[in-house]
Coordinates of C-alpha atoms in Angstrom, one line a residue:
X2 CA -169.8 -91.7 -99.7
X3 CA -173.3 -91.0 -99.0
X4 CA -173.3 -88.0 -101.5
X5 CA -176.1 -87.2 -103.2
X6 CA -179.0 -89.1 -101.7
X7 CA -180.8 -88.4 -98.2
X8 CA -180.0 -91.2 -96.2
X9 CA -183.3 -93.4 -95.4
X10 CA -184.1 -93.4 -91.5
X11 CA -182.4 -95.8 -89.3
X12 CA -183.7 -99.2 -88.5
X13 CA -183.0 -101.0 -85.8
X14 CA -179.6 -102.2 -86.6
X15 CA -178.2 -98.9 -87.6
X16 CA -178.8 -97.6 -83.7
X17 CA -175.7 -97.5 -82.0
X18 CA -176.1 -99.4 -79.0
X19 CA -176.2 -97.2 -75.3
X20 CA -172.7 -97.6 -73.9
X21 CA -171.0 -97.1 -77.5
X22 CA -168.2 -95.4 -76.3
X23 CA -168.1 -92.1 -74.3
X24 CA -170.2 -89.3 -75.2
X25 CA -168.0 -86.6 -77.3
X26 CA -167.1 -83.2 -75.4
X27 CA -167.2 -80.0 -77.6
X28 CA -163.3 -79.3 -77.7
X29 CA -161.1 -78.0 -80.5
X30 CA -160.7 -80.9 -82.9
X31 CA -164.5 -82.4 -83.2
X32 CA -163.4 -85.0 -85.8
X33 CA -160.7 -86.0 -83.5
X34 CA -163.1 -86.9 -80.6
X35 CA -165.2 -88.5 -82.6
X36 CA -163.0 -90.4 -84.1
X37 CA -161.4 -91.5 -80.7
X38 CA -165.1 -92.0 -79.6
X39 CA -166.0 -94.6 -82.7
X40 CA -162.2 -96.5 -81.8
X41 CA -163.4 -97.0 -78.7
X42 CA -166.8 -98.1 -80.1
X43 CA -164.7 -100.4 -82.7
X44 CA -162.1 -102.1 -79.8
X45 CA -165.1 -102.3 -77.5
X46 CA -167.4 -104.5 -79.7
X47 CA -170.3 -101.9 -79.4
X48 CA -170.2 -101.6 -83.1
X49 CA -170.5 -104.9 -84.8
X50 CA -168.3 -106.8 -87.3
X51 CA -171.0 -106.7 -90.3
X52 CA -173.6 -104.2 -89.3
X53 CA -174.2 -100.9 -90.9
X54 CA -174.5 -97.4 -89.2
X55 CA -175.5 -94.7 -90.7
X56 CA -173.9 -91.2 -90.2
X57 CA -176.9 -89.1 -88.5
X58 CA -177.3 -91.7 -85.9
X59 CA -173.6 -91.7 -85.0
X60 CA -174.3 -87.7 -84.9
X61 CA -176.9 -88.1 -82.7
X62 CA -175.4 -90.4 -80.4
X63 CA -172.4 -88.3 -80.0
X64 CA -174.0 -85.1 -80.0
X65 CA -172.7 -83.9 -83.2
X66 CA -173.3 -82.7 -86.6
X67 CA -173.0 -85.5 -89.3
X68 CA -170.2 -83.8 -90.9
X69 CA -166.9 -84.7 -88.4
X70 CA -168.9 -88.6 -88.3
X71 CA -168.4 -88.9 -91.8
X72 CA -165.4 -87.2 -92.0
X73 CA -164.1 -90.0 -88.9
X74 CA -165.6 -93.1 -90.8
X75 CA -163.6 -91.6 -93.9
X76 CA -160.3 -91.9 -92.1
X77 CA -161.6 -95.3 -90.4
X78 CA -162.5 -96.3 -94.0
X79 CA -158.6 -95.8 -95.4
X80 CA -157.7 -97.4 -91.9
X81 CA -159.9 -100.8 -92.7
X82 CA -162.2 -100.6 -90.2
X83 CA -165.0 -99.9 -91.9
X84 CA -166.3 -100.2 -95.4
X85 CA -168.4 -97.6 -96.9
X86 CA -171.8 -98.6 -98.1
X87 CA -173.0 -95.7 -100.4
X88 CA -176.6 -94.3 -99.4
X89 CA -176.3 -96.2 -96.3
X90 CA -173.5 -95.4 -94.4
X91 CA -170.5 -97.2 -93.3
X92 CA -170.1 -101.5 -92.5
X93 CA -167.9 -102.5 -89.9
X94 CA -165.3 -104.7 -91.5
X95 CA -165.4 -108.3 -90.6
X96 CA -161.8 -110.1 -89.9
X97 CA -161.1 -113.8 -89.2
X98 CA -158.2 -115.4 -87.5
X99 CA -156.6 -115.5 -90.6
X100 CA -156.3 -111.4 -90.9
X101 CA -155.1 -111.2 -87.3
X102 CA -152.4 -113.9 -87.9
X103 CA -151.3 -112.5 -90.7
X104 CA -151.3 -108.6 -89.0
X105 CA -149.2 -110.5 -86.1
X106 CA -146.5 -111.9 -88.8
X107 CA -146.1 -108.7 -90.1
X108 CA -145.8 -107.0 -86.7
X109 CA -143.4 -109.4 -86.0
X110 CA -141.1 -109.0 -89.1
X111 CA -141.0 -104.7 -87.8
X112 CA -141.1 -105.0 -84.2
X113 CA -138.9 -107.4 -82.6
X114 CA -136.0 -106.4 -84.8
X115 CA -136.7 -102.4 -83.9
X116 CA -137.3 -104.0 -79.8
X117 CA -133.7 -105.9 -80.1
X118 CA -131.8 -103.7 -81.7
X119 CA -132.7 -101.1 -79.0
X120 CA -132.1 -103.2 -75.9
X121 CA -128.6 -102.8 -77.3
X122 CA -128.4 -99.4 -78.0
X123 CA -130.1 -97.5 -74.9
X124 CA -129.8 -97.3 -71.2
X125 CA -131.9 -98.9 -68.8
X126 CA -132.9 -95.4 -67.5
X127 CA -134.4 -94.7 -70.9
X128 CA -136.7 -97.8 -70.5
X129 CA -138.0 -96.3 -66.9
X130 CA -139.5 -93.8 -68.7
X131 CA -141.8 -96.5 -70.4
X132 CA -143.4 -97.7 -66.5
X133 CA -145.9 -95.1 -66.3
X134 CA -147.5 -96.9 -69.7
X135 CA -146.9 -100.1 -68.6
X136 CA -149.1 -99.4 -65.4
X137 CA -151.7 -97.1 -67.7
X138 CA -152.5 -100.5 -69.2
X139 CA -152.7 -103.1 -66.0
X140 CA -154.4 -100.7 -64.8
X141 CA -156.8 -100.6 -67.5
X142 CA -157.1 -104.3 -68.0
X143 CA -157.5 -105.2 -63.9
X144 CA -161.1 -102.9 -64.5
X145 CA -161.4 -105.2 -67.6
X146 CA -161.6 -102.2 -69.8
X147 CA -160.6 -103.5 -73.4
X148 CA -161.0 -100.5 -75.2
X149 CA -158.8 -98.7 -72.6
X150 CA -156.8 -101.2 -72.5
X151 CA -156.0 -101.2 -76.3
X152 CA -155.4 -97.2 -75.9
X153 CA -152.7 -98.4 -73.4
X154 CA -151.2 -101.0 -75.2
X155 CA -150.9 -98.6 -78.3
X156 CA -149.4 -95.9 -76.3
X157 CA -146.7 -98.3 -75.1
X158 CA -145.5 -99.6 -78.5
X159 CA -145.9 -96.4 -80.0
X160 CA -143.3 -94.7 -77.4
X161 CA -141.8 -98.4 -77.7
X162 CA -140.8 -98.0 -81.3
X163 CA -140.7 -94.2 -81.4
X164 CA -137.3 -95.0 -79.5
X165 CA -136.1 -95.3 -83.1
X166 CA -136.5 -91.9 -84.4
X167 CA -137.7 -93.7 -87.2
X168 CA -141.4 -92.1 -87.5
X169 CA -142.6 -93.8 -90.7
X170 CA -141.5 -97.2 -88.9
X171 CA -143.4 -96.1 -85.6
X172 CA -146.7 -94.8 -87.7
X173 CA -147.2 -98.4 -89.6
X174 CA -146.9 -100.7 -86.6
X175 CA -149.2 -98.1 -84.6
X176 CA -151.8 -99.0 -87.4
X177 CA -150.8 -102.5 -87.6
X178 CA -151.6 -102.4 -84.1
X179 CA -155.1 -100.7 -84.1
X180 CA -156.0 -103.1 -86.7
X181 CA -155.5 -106.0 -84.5
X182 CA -157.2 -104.6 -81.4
X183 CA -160.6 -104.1 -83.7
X184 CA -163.1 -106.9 -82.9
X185 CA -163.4 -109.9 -84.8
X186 CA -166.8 -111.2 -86.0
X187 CA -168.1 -113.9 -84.4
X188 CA -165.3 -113.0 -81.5
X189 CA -166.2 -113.2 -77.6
X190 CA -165.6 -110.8 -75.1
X191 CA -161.8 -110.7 -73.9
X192 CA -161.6 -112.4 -70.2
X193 CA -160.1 -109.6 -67.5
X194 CA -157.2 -112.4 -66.4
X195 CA -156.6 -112.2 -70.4
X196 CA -156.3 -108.8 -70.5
X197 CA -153.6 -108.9 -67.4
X198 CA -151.5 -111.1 -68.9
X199 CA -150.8 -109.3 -72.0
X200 CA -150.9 -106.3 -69.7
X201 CA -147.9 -107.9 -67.8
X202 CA -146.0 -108.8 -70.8
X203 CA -145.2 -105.4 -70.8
X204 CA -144.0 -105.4 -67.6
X205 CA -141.6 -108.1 -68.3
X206 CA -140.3 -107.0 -71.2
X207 CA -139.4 -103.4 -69.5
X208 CA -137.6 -106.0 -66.9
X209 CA -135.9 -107.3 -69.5
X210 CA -134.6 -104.5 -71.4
X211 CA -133.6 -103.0 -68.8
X212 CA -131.6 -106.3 -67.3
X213 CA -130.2 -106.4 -70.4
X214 CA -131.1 -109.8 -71.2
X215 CA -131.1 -109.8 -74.4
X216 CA -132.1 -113.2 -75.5
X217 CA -135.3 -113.0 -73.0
X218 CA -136.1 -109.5 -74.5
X219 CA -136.2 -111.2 -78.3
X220 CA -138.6 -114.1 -76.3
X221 CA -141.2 -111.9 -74.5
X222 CA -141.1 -109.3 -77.7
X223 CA -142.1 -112.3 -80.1
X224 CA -144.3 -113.8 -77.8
X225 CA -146.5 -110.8 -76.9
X226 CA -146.8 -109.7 -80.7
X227 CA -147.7 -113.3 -81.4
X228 CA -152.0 -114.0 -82.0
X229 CA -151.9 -116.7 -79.9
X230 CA -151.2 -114.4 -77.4
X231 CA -152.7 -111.2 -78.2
X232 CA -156.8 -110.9 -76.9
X233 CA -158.9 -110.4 -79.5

C-alpha cells in the first residue's frame, strides 16, 4: 500500500475537488476526522466512483500529514469503498444497481426481523427516545444535505438496532448501511424531495412502533430498507 516507492505528483484527476468534505480540525483522534472527513467526501460524490487519489493530496487538502490518510483509506479499503492501487494511491470502488440490490436484500434478511421483534418487546416511551434522530435527519435532508443526511440515517438504525443488545448484529448492518449510502458510478445527485421522503419513513415508522401496529411497522421497515426506495 504505497510502500516503497515515492508517489509520482498528482495530475489532474488525483486533486480532490474544493468542497470535498469539511476541512479536518486538529482534535484527539486525527485518523478519526479524517476518516469522517473522506465518508463525507465518499456519500457526497466529491470523490468519484473510478478515480484515483493519491494520499499527499488528501493530506493536503485536509491539512494533514499523509500518515492518518492512508491509515483512513486502509480502513475504507477493508470497508469496500476504495481499492488500493499500489504506487498510486487508493480507487474509489465503483457499484451498480446490482450491488445496492443485493446490500438491500441482505439488510432486509437482519433488519426487519430485529425492527419486528422489538415493536413487541419495548414500550412506546423507549421509541421517543429515537425522535431527536428522526428530526437530525429531515432536518438534514430539507437543506438537501446527502452526506449529512446519510450520517443521520446511520445514527437512527444504529440506535434502531442497538435496541437489541446484540452489538455484532448492530455493527454489520451499520456497515451494510454505509455501503449503500456510498455513490454509485454513473449515479446522479439525490433530489432534496427524495431525501425527505426517506427522511419521513423514519418518522412513520417511530409512529408505528410506537402505535403498536405491528403489521404497518413490518411494511414501512421493508419498504424503507428496500433500493427502490433508498436514494442513491
Amino acid at each position: 500500500m504505497e510502500q516503497g516507492t515515492a508517489e509520482p505528483q498528482p495530475r489532474a484527476r488525483d486533486r480532490v475537488p474544493a468542497q470535498a468534505g469539511p476541512a479536518v480540525p486538529q482534535r484527539h483522534s486525527v485518523r478519526g476526522q479524517v476518516l469522517a472527513a473522506l465518508r463525507h467526501a465518499l456519500v457526497g460524490g466529491e470523490l468519484v466512483p473510478g478515480e484515483v487519489y493519491s494520499a499527499p493530496v488528501l493530506a493536503e487538502r485536509y491539512g494533514v500529514s499523509a500518515t492518518p490518510v492512508r491509515e483512513a483509506m486502509q480502513q475504507l479499503a477493508c470497508e469496500g469503498a476504495v481499492e488500493v492501487v499500489p504506487n498510486r494511491g487508493f480507487r474509489v470502488a465503483e457499484r451498480s444497481s446490482r450491488d445496492l440490490a443485493e446490500l438491500a436484500e441482505v439488510r432486509a434478511m437482519l433488519e426487519v426481523p430485529a425492527i419486528v421483534r422489538l415493536a413487541r418487546a419495548l414500550p412506546p416511551e423507549r421509541w421517543e427516545e429515537l425522535r431527536p434522530l428522526a428530526a437530525e435527519g429531515v432536518a438534514a435532508a430539507a437543506r438537501g444535505d446527502r452526506a449529512g443526511y446519510a450520517e443521520a440515517d446511520h445514527g437512527f438504525h444504529r440506535a434502531m438496532i442497538a435496541f437489541t443488545g446484540n452489538r455484532r448484529l448492530t455493527e454489520v448492518t451499520g456497515d451494510l448501511l454505509r455501503r449503500a449510502h456510498w455513490s454509485v458510478a454513473g449515479g446522479t445527485r439525490v433530489r432534496t424531495a427524495e431525501l425527505l421522503a426517506d427522511a419521513s419513513e423514519h418518522t412513520a415508522l417511530l409512529d408505528a412502533l410506537i402505535a403498536q401496529e405491528y403489521a404497518v411497522v413490518e411494511r414501512i421497515a421493508r419498504d424503507h430498507i428496500s433500493v427502490a426506495r433508498h436514494p442513491h
